[in-house]
Each structure stands twice: as C-alpha cells, then as structure tokens.
JSON list of C-alpha atoms in Angstrom, two decimals:
[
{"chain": "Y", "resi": 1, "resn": "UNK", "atom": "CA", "xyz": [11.68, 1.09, -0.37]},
{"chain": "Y", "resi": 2, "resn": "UNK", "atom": "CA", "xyz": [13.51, -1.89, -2.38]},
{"chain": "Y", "resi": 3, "resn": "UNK", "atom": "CA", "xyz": [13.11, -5.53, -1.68]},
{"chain": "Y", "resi": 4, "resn": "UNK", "atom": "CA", "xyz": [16.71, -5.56, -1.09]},
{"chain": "Y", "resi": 5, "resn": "UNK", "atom": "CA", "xyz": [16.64, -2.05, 1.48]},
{"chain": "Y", "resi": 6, "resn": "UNK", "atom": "CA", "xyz": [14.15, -4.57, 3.63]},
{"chain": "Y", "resi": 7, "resn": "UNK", "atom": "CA", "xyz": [17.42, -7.37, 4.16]},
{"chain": "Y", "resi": 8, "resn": "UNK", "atom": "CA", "xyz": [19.09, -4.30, 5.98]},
{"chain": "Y", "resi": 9, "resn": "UNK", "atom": "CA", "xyz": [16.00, -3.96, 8.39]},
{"chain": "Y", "resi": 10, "resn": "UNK", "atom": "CA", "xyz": [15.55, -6.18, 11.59]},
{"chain": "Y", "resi": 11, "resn": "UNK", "atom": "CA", "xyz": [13.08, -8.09, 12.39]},
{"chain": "Y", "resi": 12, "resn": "UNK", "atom": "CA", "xyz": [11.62, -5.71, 14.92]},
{"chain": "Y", "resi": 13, "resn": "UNK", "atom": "CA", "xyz": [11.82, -2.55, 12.47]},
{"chain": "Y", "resi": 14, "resn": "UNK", "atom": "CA", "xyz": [9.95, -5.18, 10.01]},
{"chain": "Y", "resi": 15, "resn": "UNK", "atom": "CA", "xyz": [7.12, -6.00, 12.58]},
{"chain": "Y", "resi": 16, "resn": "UNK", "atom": "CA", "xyz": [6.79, -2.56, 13.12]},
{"chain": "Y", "resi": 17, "resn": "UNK", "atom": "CA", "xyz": [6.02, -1.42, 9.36]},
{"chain": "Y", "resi": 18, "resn": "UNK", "atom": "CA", "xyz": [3.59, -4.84, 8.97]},
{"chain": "Y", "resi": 19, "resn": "UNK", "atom": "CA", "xyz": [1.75, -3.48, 11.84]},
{"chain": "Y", "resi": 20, "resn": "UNK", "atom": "CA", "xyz": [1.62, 0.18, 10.48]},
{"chain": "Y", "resi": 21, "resn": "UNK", "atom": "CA", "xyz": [0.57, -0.90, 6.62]},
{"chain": "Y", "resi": 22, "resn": "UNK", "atom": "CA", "xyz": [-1.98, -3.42, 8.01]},
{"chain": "Y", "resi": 23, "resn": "UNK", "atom": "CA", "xyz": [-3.41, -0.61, 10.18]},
{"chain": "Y", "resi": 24, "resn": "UNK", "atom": "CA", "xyz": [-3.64, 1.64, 7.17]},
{"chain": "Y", "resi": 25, "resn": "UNK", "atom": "CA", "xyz": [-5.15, -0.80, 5.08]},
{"chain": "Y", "resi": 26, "resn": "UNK", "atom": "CA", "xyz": [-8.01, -1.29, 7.43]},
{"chain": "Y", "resi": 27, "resn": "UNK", "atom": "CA", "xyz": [-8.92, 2.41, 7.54]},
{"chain": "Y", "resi": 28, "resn": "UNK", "atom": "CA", "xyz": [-8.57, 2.80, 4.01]},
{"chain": "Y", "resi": 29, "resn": "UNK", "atom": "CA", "xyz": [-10.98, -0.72, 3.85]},
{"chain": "Y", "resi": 30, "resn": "UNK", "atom": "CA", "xyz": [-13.05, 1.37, 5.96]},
{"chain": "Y", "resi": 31, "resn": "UNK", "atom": "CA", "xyz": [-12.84, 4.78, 4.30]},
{"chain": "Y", "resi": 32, "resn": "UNK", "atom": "CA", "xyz": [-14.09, 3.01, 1.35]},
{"chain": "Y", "resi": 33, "resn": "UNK", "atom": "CA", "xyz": [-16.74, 1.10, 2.49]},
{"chain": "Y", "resi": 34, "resn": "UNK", "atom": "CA", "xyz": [-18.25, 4.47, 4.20]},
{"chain": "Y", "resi": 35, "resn": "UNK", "atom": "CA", "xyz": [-17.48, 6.18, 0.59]},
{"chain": "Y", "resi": 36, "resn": "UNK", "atom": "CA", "xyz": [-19.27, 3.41, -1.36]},
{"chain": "Y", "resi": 37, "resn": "UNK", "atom": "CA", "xyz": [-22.76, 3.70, 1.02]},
{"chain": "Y", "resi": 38, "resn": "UNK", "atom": "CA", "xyz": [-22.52, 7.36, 0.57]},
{"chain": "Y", "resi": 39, "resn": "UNK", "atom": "CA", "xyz": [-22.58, 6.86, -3.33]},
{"chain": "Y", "resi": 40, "resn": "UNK", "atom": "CA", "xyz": [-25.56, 3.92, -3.07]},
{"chain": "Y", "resi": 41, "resn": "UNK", "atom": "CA", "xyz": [-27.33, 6.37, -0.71]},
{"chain": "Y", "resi": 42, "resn": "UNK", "atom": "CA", "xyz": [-27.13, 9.53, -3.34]},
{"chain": "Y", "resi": 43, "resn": "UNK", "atom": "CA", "xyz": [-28.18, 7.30, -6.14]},
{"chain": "Y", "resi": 44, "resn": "UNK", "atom": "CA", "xyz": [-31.31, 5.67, -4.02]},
{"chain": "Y", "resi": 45, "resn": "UNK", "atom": "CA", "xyz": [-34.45, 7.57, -4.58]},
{"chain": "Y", "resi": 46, "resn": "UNK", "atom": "CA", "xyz": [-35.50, 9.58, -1.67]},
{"chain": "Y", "resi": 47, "resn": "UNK", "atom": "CA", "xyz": [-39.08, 7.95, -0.91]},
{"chain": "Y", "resi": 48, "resn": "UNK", "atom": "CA", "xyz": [-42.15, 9.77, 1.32]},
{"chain": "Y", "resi": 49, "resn": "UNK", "atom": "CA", "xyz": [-42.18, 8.41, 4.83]},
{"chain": "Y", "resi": 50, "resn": "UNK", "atom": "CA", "xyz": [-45.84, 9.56, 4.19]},
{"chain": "Y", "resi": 51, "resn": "UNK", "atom": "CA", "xyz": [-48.28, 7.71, 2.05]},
{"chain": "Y", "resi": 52, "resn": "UNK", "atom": "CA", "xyz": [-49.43, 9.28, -1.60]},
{"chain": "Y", "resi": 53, "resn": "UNK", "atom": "CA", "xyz": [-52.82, 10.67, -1.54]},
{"chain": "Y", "resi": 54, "resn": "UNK", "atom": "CA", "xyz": [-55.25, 8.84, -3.67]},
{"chain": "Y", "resi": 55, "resn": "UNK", "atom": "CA", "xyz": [-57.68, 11.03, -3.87]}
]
C-alpha cells in the first residue's frame, strides 16, 4: 500500500489496520523472544542434576 492509497482510507478503516499491524508485531515480538531462548538453551551446556563422583 502507498502513502498516498492511505488518504483514500477513513479513519475507521485506518484504526482498524493500526490495530491489526500492532497485534502482529507483538506476536512476532513474541515469536522471537521464544526463538531466541530456544537458541541460548541449545547452546547452554547440559549440566548433571547429579553431583560428579570423586572417587
């Protein structure tokens, strides 16, 4: 969509599309954030819950 297709919109219609973009930006914000602690979690070591033997 052009900036000048959004002077043929009303107010309304232009609510409406805020409201849908901002709600798709905070899933994608979300999506990402859930992507991002999957990629720290992969690259943490995986540690023994039990302690090493020193024997």
């Amino acid at each position: 969509m052009e900036t000048h297709d959004l002077e043929l919109i009303g107010d309304a219609e232009l609510v409406e599309e805020l409201s849908l973009l901002t709600t798709q930006i905070a899933r994608m914000r979300s999506r990402m954030v859930d992507i991002m602690t999957e990629l720290d979690r992969r690259r943490t070591p995986v540690t023994s819950s039990y302690p090493a033997n020193s024997w």
